């Protein structure tokens, strides 16, 4: 596979603060890739370097094998949608969308046709004559997407475009973005700190942490096989517990209570001092007491109903709390707060980071 | 952090010209026609007629000049106190009164602020003179037997300058009060606080820095004011700005004038620093 | 309940009375001037025995006063144009300066507004005497430009602060050059700020007395200088007429500015 967009050993620091260090990644043409990470993790900086709005202190950005660092932003043929609303306040929706074609001095009828096409694409035909100040945030961002797509850029960058919108509107425009991606086949790099948004939209997720790439993979990869404690914690909820590794080859560990369990996946993460066992809440189930080694005896501390699942907080010996999520099918009687329960878990689904 | 793209392969001259280069014309203009004149004045104060600190000694140790300093501070203090005392209620009124009442008051404030300074001062000269409307009315009502000597007094200057300074107190305070959170005072009332307690314990502390900053800026402006004191004030109560102008215009004593101007300049800068610090302080309540 | 006018109780009356008194204090002098300018008595008798337009006739037929109006206007307009241009370049320069230098830069350009005008006036006077700019049109413009520039820089910086640099960046990413983006996107959004920079600059020159007193020559006197000269001699009602004209002009200015504002919405 030849990469369409490659980033090689990218490094960026300003005023002595390192924002991005040694980031390398390859992106295929037409892929929808999300840069996911907490704020300050370097994801936006990487995006700005690709856009040419920041220059890196080291490394290279290549498109089709050629560096684009010496190409000024306005000649990179990259579209970008910003976190803030950046429609030109002195122009109508139509003029905003036409702007990139006007500065490219395209013929008038082409501008007209493309602009109409884009208005249709983001379903804003009715508001074409409005000014940005007369529109809602969601409408503005839709126009911003149209403006960034009108000149058929090869890459579309999106820097947390929906973070200022409420949940319902955000989901609606996520659908819109997905549709634009499917219809046009543009390569999209999408920055967000919202894991749900990342899972919903992307083909692949690039997980950032403290200026580095923590893990790259599909959504399921990242969820089922996190390669570090950070990855396990950032995507979805997890239970963590210190353990002792008895036999790394066989995956044998010893739990705090003293019981030994075999067949656990062991992962060299390099980001924990002592081995840590990670279990997803939905991988835990209620069992009969003392069923097998891979279970904990405990007491229900609290529970709440989430619609189709119950969320339990279980206190177990050693002062640990396990969070578990159980589907309710209505046939059994679910445990109540204060009940003594036994919680089982599946060693092959759990991971130990060391 | 620069948000402007620097082209990696070129020398960084472009961005430099695009930022610092733009400052050059302004900086040169300021240097030639502001900094050099001030330095010239500073130099004159040390060298005319002969090299030395003679003028500063005269300023600080002659009783006549010391009295001028005292007059200047007295006037500035009075103007500041009266402006704050009148400005706070007006600002408060503007911030909370219904629009149909606050709008006319605001319009009058803006109109008077934008009216030519001399026109405003002229009005007070006419109003306060012996044959002016105030004295005429009082005489006609037989409240006084002889015209009150209102003009050319500390009273006249204070009135005239308060008139000019009021907007500088009212507008910042109004903006601050408008920013206060009403729920804070509702909570205070529910906690059992009376209006007076709310006023003293919540309202005043919340606007304290703005009050202080407005006060300092009025004080600074009053210290160096020339027009109003020289038209409404008396010779015997001369202030620093009048002294400076007179030394240059009538006595041609550039050295002493320069020294006095420098003292005024240093005081102004010091107070400006204080005001900046007040403004930077975080407000104690939302 | 201190922020609710209805629940202010007895305090409401106190506030209302003080506001009314202060408003009267602010309005009376203005009203008085306007009335006196139509007063038939040259001794400023109040209330006026008869109404007359005599003082306006005197004002508008006096070549000295008319000349002063022209001088004020010429100086003011020249200062306005230069101040807005220089202020625009400077403000953009400041907004692009590295953060550590920015406060120093801003303070430097605000200094002429902070210092007492007397100090600036005599410093400029001393300097201009030596380079023979005193009493010249050029000297007048330079002196007033020094005083007007802080207002202009301040107003435009304020305008720039409300413009998101991301918008200009968006234009560049759309394919426009930086210069085109500034001309087409940033400057149009800056129009209100430029407008207030122009108004403030003009007024800084039009109303300025102290520096003007030092700069003026018998043949080159702005309106404030001529009023000042007249005030030293007598309180002729012609001054009331001039003042009324100035008050009306200010009123028109405010009206115009408000109109522009509501037009924008």
Tab-separated table of N, CA, C and O in Angstrom, chain B residues 141-249:
chain	number	residue	atom	x	y	z
B	141	UNK	N	-34.474	86.822	44.931
B	141	UNK	CA	-35.240	86.178	46.001
B	141	UNK	C	-34.889	86.750	47.371
B	141	UNK	O	-35.379	86.288	48.387
B	142	UNK	N	-33.995	87.759	47.365
B	142	UNK	CA	-33.541	88.403	48.607
B	142	UNK	C	-32.924	87.419	49.584
B	142	UNK	O	-33.020	87.586	50.792
B	143	UNK	N	-32.363	86.382	49.075
B	143	UNK	CA	-31.677	85.428	49.949
B	143	UNK	C	-30.300	85.955	50.315
B	143	UNK	O	-29.739	85.601	51.346
B	144	UNK	N	-29.738	86.773	49.427
B	144	UNK	CA	-28.433	87.380	49.710
B	144	UNK	C	-28.514	88.858	49.380
B	144	UNK	O	-29.316	89.278	48.532
B	145	UNK	N	-27.692	89.644	50.050
B	145	UNK	CA	-27.687	91.082	49.814
B	145	UNK	C	-26.662	91.461	48.758
B	145	UNK	O	-26.846	92.413	48.000
B	146	UNK	N	-25.584	90.704	48.694
B	146	UNK	CA	-24.528	90.995	47.727
B	146	UNK	C	-24.216	89.727	46.946
B	146	UNK	O	-24.380	88.625	47.471
B	147	UNK	N	-23.784	89.873	45.685
B	147	UNK	CA	-23.459	88.679	44.899
B	147	UNK	C	-22.418	87.825	45.596
B	147	UNK	O	-21.451	88.359	46.163
B	148	UNK	N	-22.626	86.502	45.583
B	148	UNK	CA	-21.628	85.593	46.154
B	148	UNK	C	-20.401	85.555	45.231
B	148	UNK	O	-20.551	85.544	44.011
B	149	UNK	N	-19.209	85.565	45.802
B	149	UNK	CA	-17.990	85.518	44.963
B	149	UNK	C	-17.736	84.091	44.480
B	149	UNK	O	-16.817	83.413	44.936
B	150	UNK	N	-18.573	83.616	43.545
B	150	UNK	CA	-18.486	82.220	43.125
B	150	UNK	C	-17.317	81.999	42.169
B	150	UNK	O	-16.626	80.973	42.217
B	151	UNK	N	-17.131	82.990	41.257
B	151	UNK	CA	-16.094	82.805	40.237
B	151	UNK	C	-14.699	82.861	40.852
B	151	UNK	O	-14.511	83.371	41.953
B	152	UNK	N	-13.739	82.359	40.086
B	152	UNK	CA	-12.342	82.394	40.490
B	152	UNK	C	-12.132	81.852	41.898
B	152	UNK	O	-11.463	82.465	42.724
B	153	UNK	N	-12.749	80.723	42.158
B	153	UNK	CA	-12.593	80.126	43.479
B	153	UNK	C	-12.374	78.628	43.310
B	153	UNK	O	-12.577	78.078	42.234
B	154	UNK	N	-11.984	78.008	44.397
B	154	UNK	CA	-11.817	76.558	44.394
B	154	UNK	C	-13.149	75.893	44.061
B	154	UNK	O	-13.213	74.902	43.341
B	155	UNK	N	-14.244	76.496	44.584
B	155	UNK	CA	-15.579	75.963	44.321
B	155	UNK	C	-15.847	75.908	42.814
B	155	UNK	O	-16.281	74.888	42.276
B	156	UNK	N	-15.557	77.041	42.139
B	156	UNK	CA	-15.834	77.108	40.701
B	156	UNK	C	-15.049	76.043	39.933
B	156	UNK	O	-15.596	75.351	39.079
B	157	UNK	N	-13.740	75.919	40.257
B	157	UNK	CA	-12.931	74.950	39.535
B	157	UNK	C	-13.439	73.531	39.801
B	157	UNK	O	-13.525	72.709	38.894
B	158	UNK	N	-13.773	73.250	41.056
B	158	UNK	CA	-14.258	71.904	41.390
B	158	UNK	C	-15.528	71.584	40.611
B	158	UNK	O	-15.661	70.508	40.029
B	159	UNK	N	-16.462	72.533	40.595
B	159	UNK	CA	-17.710	72.313	39.852
B	159	UNK	C	-17.405	72.091	38.375
B	159	UNK	O	-17.854	71.115	37.763
B	160	UNK	N	-16.608	72.975	37.790
B	160	UNK	CA	-16.316	72.894	36.361
B	160	UNK	C	-15.628	71.594	35.998
B	160	UNK	O	-15.918	70.990	34.955
B	161	UNK	N	-14.715	71.126	36.870
B	161	UNK	CA	-13.978	69.914	36.525
B	161	UNK	C	-14.784	68.660	36.793
B	161	UNK	O	-14.700	67.682	36.046
B	162	UNK	N	-15.590	68.671	37.857
B	162	UNK	CA	-16.467	67.522	38.104
B	162	UNK	C	-17.379	67.309	36.905
B	162	UNK	O	-17.626	66.181	36.466
B	163	UNK	N	-17.854	68.445	36.378
B	163	UNK	CA	-18.713	68.410	35.205
B	163	UNK	C	-18.041	67.651	34.066
B	163	UNK	O	-18.663	66.874	33.352
B	164	UNK	N	-16.725	67.859	33.911
B	164	UNK	CA	-15.997	67.227	32.811
B	164	UNK	C	-15.646	65.767	33.125
B	164	UNK	O	-15.666	64.899	32.257
B	165	UNK	N	-15.362	65.477	34.400
B	165	UNK	CA	-14.873	64.148	34.766
B	165	UNK	C	-15.983	63.105	34.957
B	165	UNK	O	-15.722	61.910	34.905
B	166	UNK	N	-17.224	63.575	35.224
B	166	UNK	CA	-18.296	62.635	35.557
B	166	UNK	C	-18.416	61.441	34.590
B	166	UNK	O	-18.477	60.294	35.040
B	167	UNK	N	-18.416	61.679	33.279
B	167	UNK	CA	-18.571	60.521	32.372
B	167	UNK	C	-17.480	59.472	32.563
B	167	UNK	O	-17.747	58.276	32.407
B	168	UNK	N	-16.274	59.904	32.937
B	168	UNK	CA	-15.176	58.946	33.101
B	168	UNK	C	-15.377	58.046	34.313
B	168	UNK	O	-14.745	57.007	34.445
B	169	UNK	N	-16.250	58.482	35.238
B	169	UNK	CA	-16.592	57.627	36.377
B	169	UNK	C	-17.825	56.795	36.038
B	169	UNK	O	-17.877	55.595	36.286
B	170	UNK	N	-18.811	57.457	35.440
B	170	UNK	CA	-20.111	56.821	35.251
B	170	UNK	C	-20.022	55.609	34.323
B	170	UNK	O	-20.508	54.527	34.646
B	171	UNK	N	-19.361	55.769	33.162
B	171	UNK	CA	-19.428	54.692	32.178
B	171	UNK	C	-18.738	53.397	32.609
B	171	UNK	O	-19.336	52.328	32.507
B	172	UNK	N	-17.493	53.460	33.117
B	172	UNK	CA	-16.895	52.189	33.574
B	172	UNK	C	-17.700	51.544	34.701
B	172	UNK	O	-17.899	50.331	34.715
B	173	UNK	N	-18.209	52.383	35.634
B	173	UNK	CA	-18.965	51.824	36.754
B	173	UNK	C	-20.272	51.203	36.283
B	173	UNK	O	-20.676	50.141	36.758
B	174	UNK	N	-20.937	51.882	35.334
B	174	UNK	CA	-22.180	51.316	34.830
B	174	UNK	C	-21.925	49.937	34.213
B	174	UNK	O	-22.654	48.982	34.470
B	175	UNK	N	-20.850	49.840	33.417
B	175	UNK	CA	-20.547	48.559	32.782
B	175	UNK	C	-20.280	47.482	33.815
B	175	UNK	O	-20.701	46.338	33.678
B	176	UNK	N	-19.567	47.855	34.889
B	176	UNK	CA	-19.255	46.880	35.928
B	176	UNK	C	-20.531	46.422	36.638
B	176	UNK	O	-20.737	45.235	36.870
B	177	UNK	N	-21.379	47.402	37.001
B	177	UNK	CA	-22.595	47.043	37.739
B	177	UNK	C	-23.508	46.185	36.863
B	177	UNK	O	-24.127	45.231	37.331
B	178	UNK	N	-23.554	46.509	35.564
B	178	UNK	CA	-24.393	45.729	34.660
B	178	UNK	C	-23.902	44.287	34.556
B	178	UNK	O	-24.656	43.387	34.214
B	179	UNK	N	-22.610	44.069	34.860
B	179	UNK	CA	-22.047	42.720	34.775
B	179	UNK	C	-22.319	41.889	36.020
B	179	UNK	O	-22.114	40.677	36.022
B	180	UNK	N	-22.743	42.547	37.119
B	180	UNK	CA	-22.945	41.808	38.372
B	180	UNK	C	-24.085	40.807	38.215
B	180	UNK	O	-25.002	41.005	37.430
B	181	UNK	N	-23.994	39.744	38.988
B	181	UNK	CA	-24.981	38.673	38.889
B	181	UNK	C	-26.146	38.937	39.844
B	181	UNK	O	-25.962	38.957	41.060
B	182	UNK	N	-27.354	39.146	39.318
B	182	UNK	CA	-28.491	39.441	40.197
B	182	UNK	C	-28.732	38.334	41.220
B	182	UNK	O	-29.125	38.602	42.347
B	183	UNK	N	-28.474	37.081	40.834
B	183	UNK	CA	-28.733	35.965	41.743
B	183	UNK	C	-27.946	36.100	43.040
B	183	UNK	O	-28.385	35.667	44.101
B	184	UNK	N	-26.766	36.765	42.925
B	184	UNK	CA	-25.924	36.967	44.103
B	184	UNK	C	-26.690	37.747	45.172
B	184	UNK	O	-26.651	37.433	46.353
B	185	UNK	N	-27.429	38.786	44.707
B	185	UNK	CA	-28.123	39.645	45.656
B	185	UNK	C	-29.415	38.996	46.115
B	185	UNK	O	-29.843	39.179	47.241
B	186	UNK	N	-30.027	38.195	45.237
B	186	UNK	CA	-31.209	37.450	45.662
B	186	UNK	C	-30.819	36.458	46.749
B	186	UNK	O	-31.495	36.322	47.759
B	187	UNK	N	-29.665	35.810	46.547
B	187	UNK	CA	-29.180	34.864	47.553
B	187	UNK	C	-28.912	35.575	48.865
B	187	UNK	O	-29.269	35.092	49.932
B	188	UNK	N	-28.293	36.772	48.768
B	188	UNK	CA	-27.971	37.514	49.986
B	188	UNK	C	-29.236	37.859	50.747
B	188	UNK	O	-29.301	37.736	51.970
B	189	UNK	N	-30.290	38.268	50.009
B	189	UNK	CA	-31.554	38.613	50.653
B	189	UNK	C	-32.150	37.389	51.337
B	189	UNK	O	-32.612	37.461	52.470
B	190	UNK	N	-32.123	36.252	50.640
B	190	UNK	CA	-32.663	35.023	51.227
B	190	UNK	C	-31.864	34.616	52.449
B	190	UNK	O	-32.371	33.997	53.369
B	191	UNK	N	-30.572	34.951	52.459
B	191	UNK	CA	-29.743	34.646	53.630
B	191	UNK	C	-30.053	35.583	54.786
B	191	UNK	O	-29.491	35.450	55.856
B	192	UNK	N	-30.900	36.582	54.525
B	192	UNK	CA	-31.306	37.466	55.606
B	192	UNK	C	-30.622	38.807	55.614
B	192	UNK	O	-30.782	39.577	56.560
B	193	UNK	N	-29.849	39.126	54.560
B	193	UNK	CA	-29.139	40.400	54.557
B	193	UNK	C	-30.091	41.535	54.232
B	193	UNK	O	-30.940	41.413	53.353
B	194	UNK	N	-29.943	42.648	54.942
B	194	UNK	CA	-30.733	43.827	54.618
B	194	UNK	C	-30.097	44.511	53.415
B	194	UNK	O	-29.018	44.133	52.968
B	195	UNK	N	-30.802	45.535	52.874
B	195	UNK	CA	-30.233	46.232	51.712
B	195	UNK	C	-28.883	46.835	52.051
B	195	UNK	O	-27.940	46.784	51.269
B	196	UNK	N	-28.818	47.433	53.260
B	196	UNK	CA	-27.574	48.097	53.654
B	196	UNK	C	-26.437	47.066	53.739
B	196	UNK	O	-25.321	47.328	53.290
B	197	UNK	N	-26.752	45.897	54.331
B	197	UNK	CA	-25.713	44.868	54.450
B	197	UNK	C	-25.270	44.399	53.073
B	197	UNK	O	-24.078	44.275	52.803
B	198	UNK	N	-26.238	44.135	52.195
B	198	UNK	CA	-25.904	43.721	50.839
B	198	UNK	C	-25.013	44.752	50.181
B	198	UNK	O	-24.039	44.427	49.505
B	199	UNK	N	-25.379	46.017	50.359
B	199	UNK	CA	-24.628	47.098	49.743
B	199	UNK	C	-23.188	47.117	50.241
B	199	UNK	O	-22.246	47.153	49.462
B	200	UNK	N	-23.039	47.030	51.554
B	200	UNK	CA	-21.705	47.145	52.138
B	200	UNK	C	-20.877	45.887	51.922
B	200	UNK	O	-19.687	45.961	51.624
B	201	UNK	N	-21.505	44.710	52.067
B	201	UNK	CA	-20.725	43.473	52.082
B	201	UNK	C	-20.575	42.838	50.709
B	201	UNK	O	-19.660	42.060	50.493
B	202	UNK	N	-21.496	43.138	49.788
B	202	UNK	CA	-21.423	42.483	48.474
B	202	UNK	C	-21.238	43.490	47.352
B	202	UNK	O	-20.323	43.373	46.543
B	203	UNK	N	-22.116	44.496	47.334
B	203	UNK	CA	-22.089	45.447	46.221
B	203	UNK	C	-20.762	46.201	46.170
B	203	UNK	O	-20.053	46.169	45.158
B	204	UNK	N	-20.398	46.870	47.254
B	204	UNK	CA	-19.176	47.679	47.251
B	204	UNK	C	-17.915	46.851	46.981
B	204	UNK	O	-17.109	47.222	46.132
B	205	UNK	N	-17.738	45.705	47.657
B	205	UNK	CA	-16.540	44.907	47.344
B	205	UNK	C	-16.489	44.483	45.877
B	205	UNK	O	-15.419	44.450	45.276
B	206	UNK	N	-17.674	44.197	45.304
B	206	UNK	CA	-17.689	43.721	43.921
B	206	UNK	C	-17.250	44.796	42.946
B	206	UNK	O	-16.637	44.509	41.919
B	207	UNK	N	-17.570	46.067	43.256
B	207	UNK	CA	-17.209	47.118	42.312
B	207	UNK	C	-15.963	47.880	42.759
B	207	UNK	O	-15.585	48.877	42.148
B	208	UNK	N	-15.324	47.388	43.844
B	208	UNK	CA	-14.225	48.158	44.448
B	208	UNK	C	-13.107	48.462	43.457
B	208	UNK	O	-12.651	49.610	43.356
B	209	UNK	N	-12.668	47.453	42.693
B	209	UNK	CA	-11.529	47.711	41.809
B	209	UNK	C	-11.900	48.710	40.720
B	209	UNK	O	-11.104	49.582	40.371
B	210	UNK	N	-13.118	48.609	40.194
B	210	UNK	CA	-13.540	49.557	39.168
B	210	UNK	C	-13.634	50.960	39.747
B	210	UNK	O	-13.210	51.937	39.125
B	211	UNK	N	-14.190	51.025	40.955
B	211	UNK	CA	-14.291	52.306	41.638
B	211	UNK	C	-12.895	52.911	41.808
B	211	UNK	O	-12.665	54.086	41.522
B	212	UNK	N	-11.966	52.072	42.261
B	212	UNK	CA	-10.594	52.537	42.475
B	212	UNK	C	-9.948	52.986	41.180
B	212	UNK	O	-9.353	54.063	41.098
B	213	UNK	N	-10.120	52.162	40.158
B	213	UNK	CA	-9.485	52.484	38.884
B	213	UNK	C	-10.061	53.769	38.291
B	213	UNK	O	-9.324	54.628	37.789
B	214	UNK	N	-11.394	53.941	38.382
B	214	UNK	CA	-12.009	55.172	37.877
B	214	UNK	C	-11.527	56.366	38.691
B	214	UNK	O	-11.219	57.428	38.140
B	215	UNK	N	-11.435	56.171	40.009
B	215	UNK	CA	-10.967	57.234	40.880
B	215	UNK	C	-9.564	57.666	40.520
B	215	UNK	O	-9.278	58.858	40.372
B	216	UNK	N	-8.678	56.689	40.332
B	216	UNK	CA	-7.295	57.021	40.008
B	216	UNK	C	-7.229	57.750	38.671
B	216	UNK	O	-6.505	58.747	38.530
B	217	UNK	N	-8.019	57.289	37.686
B	217	UNK	CA	-7.890	57.948	36.384
B	217	UNK	C	-8.416	59.377	36.445
B	217	UNK	O	-7.845	60.276	35.830
B	218	UNK	N	-9.481	59.623	37.209
B	218	UNK	CA	-9.951	61.002	37.374
B	218	UNK	C	-8.893	61.836	38.094
B	218	UNK	O	-8.611	62.973	37.711
B	219	UNK	N	-8.291	61.241	39.121
B	219	UNK	CA	-7.256	61.953	39.877
B	219	UNK	C	-6.105	62.348	38.954
B	219	UNK	O	-5.636	63.492	38.964
B	220	UNK	N	-5.644	61.396	38.124
B	220	UNK	CA	-4.539	61.679	37.215
B	220	UNK	C	-4.898	62.800	36.251
B	220	UNK	O	-4.132	63.746	36.055
B	221	UNK	N	-6.083	62.690	35.654
B	221	UNK	CA	-6.484	63.717	34.691
B	221	UNK	C	-6.570	65.082	35.367
B	221	UNK	O	-6.182	66.095	34.791
B	222	UNK	N	-7.089	65.099	36.605
B	222	UNK	CA	-7.241	66.368	37.302
B	222	UNK	C	-5.894	66.985	37.636
B	222	UNK	O	-5.737	68.206	37.616
B	223	UNK	N	-4.915	66.139	37.959
B	223	UNK	CA	-3.585	66.648	38.334
B	223	UNK	C	-3.000	67.519	37.234
B	223	UNK	O	-2.377	68.539	37.499
B	224	UNK	N	-3.189	67.100	35.981
B	224	UNK	CA	-2.528	67.806	34.888
B	224	UNK	C	-3.448	68.723	34.116
B	224	UNK	O	-3.107	69.156	33.030
B	225	UNK	N	-4.657	69.015	34.674
B	225	UNK	CA	-5.614	69.785	33.905
B	225	UNK	C	-5.249	71.257	33.847
B	225	UNK	O	-4.842	71.848	34.827
B	226	UNK	N	-5.417	71.830	32.679
B	226	UNK	CA	-4.993	73.208	32.500
B	226	UNK	C	-6.154	74.162	32.248
B	226	UNK	O	-6.269	75.201	32.901
B	227	UNK	N	-7.050	73.806	31.317
B	227	UNK	CA	-8.037	74.754	30.819
B	227	UNK	C	-8.969	75.261	31.918
B	227	UNK	O	-9.100	76.466	32.139
B	228	UNK	N	-9.636	74.317	32.613
B	228	UNK	CA	-10.641	74.718	33.583
B	228	UNK	C	-10.053	75.532	34.743
B	228	UNK	O	-10.579	76.594	35.066
B	229	UNK	N	-8.954	75.073	35.372
B	229	UNK	CA	-8.394	75.889	36.448
B	229	UNK	C	-8.013	77.283	35.978
B	229	UNK	O	-8.210	78.255	36.705
B	230	UNK	N	-7.501	77.401	34.758
B	230	UNK	CA	-7.039	78.724	34.372
B	230	UNK	C	-8.205	79.644	34.010
B	230	UNK	O	-8.082	80.856	34.105
B	231	UNK	N	-9.355	79.100	33.628
B	231	UNK	CA	-10.501	79.965	33.321
B	231	UNK	C	-11.373	80.226	34.540
B	231	UNK	O	-11.914	81.306	34.706
B	232	UNK	N	-11.531	79.221	35.404
B	232	UNK	CA	-12.448	79.363	36.542
B	232	UNK	C	-11.735	79.621	37.858
B	232	UNK	O	-12.348	80.061	38.817
B	233	UNK	N	-10.450	79.321	37.909
B	233	UNK	CA	-9.733	79.407	39.171
B	233	UNK	C	-9.185	80.803	39.452
B	233	UNK	O	-9.319	81.718	38.636
B	234	UNK	N	-8.566	80.952	40.603
B	234	UNK	CA	-7.996	82.242	40.963
B	234	UNK	C	-6.473	82.158	40.892
B	234	UNK	O	-5.886	81.094	41.004
B	235	UNK	N	-5.885	83.356	40.712
B	235	UNK	CA	-4.427	83.448	40.635
B	235	UNK	C	-3.777	82.899	41.898
B	235	UNK	O	-2.747	82.245	41.852
B	236	UNK	N	-4.428	83.154	43.029
B	236	UNK	CA	-3.804	82.779	44.296
B	236	UNK	C	-3.833	81.270	44.507
B	236	UNK	O	-3.158	80.741	45.376
B	237	UNK	N	-4.678	80.598	43.750
B	237	UNK	CA	-4.755	79.152	43.921
B	237	UNK	C	-4.293	78.443	42.657
B	237	UNK	O	-4.930	77.537	42.147
B	238	UNK	N	-3.165	78.864	42.149
B	238	UNK	CA	-2.646	78.320	40.913
B	238	UNK	C	-2.314	76.828	41.064
B	238	UNK	O	-1.901	76.375	42.121
B	239	UNK	N	-2.537	76.055	39.972
B	239	UNK	CA	-2.150	74.650	40.001
B	239	UNK	C	-0.946	74.423	39.086
B	239	UNK	O	-0.531	75.305	38.338
B	240	UNK	N	-0.427	73.195	39.162
B	240	UNK	CA	0.842	72.874	38.501
B	240	UNK	C	0.798	73.135	36.990
B	240	UNK	O	1.725	73.727	36.417
B	241	UNK	N	-0.286	72.724	36.343
B	241	UNK	CA	-0.370	72.889	34.893
B	241	UNK	C	-0.332	74.372	34.511
B	241	UNK	O	0.300	74.763	33.529
B	242	UNK	N	-1.040	75.197	35.298
B	242	UNK	CA	-1.012	76.636	35.038
B	242	UNK	C	0.390	77.182	35.188
B	242	UNK	O	0.841	78.008	34.398
B	243	UNK	N	1.078	76.717	36.234
B	243	UNK	CA	2.445	77.177	36.485
B	243	UNK	C	3.328	76.877	35.273
B	243	UNK	O	4.057	77.745	34.782
B	244	UNK	N	3.226	75.638	34.787
B	244	UNK	CA	4.066	75.233	33.658
B	244	UNK	C	3.811	76.130	32.453
B	244	UNK	O	4.737	76.662	31.836
B	245	UNK	N	2.513	76.322	32.128
B	245	UNK	CA	2.164	77.134	30.963
B	245	UNK	C	2.657	78.566	31.131
B	245	UNK	O	3.213	79.168	30.214
B	246	UNK	N	2.455	79.080	32.355
B	246	UNK	CA	2.841	80.470	32.591
B	246	UNK	C	4.354	80.668	32.487
B	246	UNK	O	4.825	81.646	31.915
B	247	UNK	N	5.094	79.695	33.040
B	247	UNK	CA	6.560	79.787	32.987
B	247	UNK	C	7.042	79.846	31.543
B	247	UNK	O	7.992	80.553	31.225
B	248	UNK	N	6.367	79.084	30.667
B	248	UNK	CA	6.802	79.062	29.268
B	248	UNK	C	6.330	80.314	28.533
B	248	UNK	O	7.085	80.948	27.803
B	249	UNK	N	5.047	80.699	28.775
B	249	UNK	CA	4.466	81.781	27.978
B	249	UNK	C	4.909	83.160	28.429
B	249	UNK	O	5.271	83.997	27.607
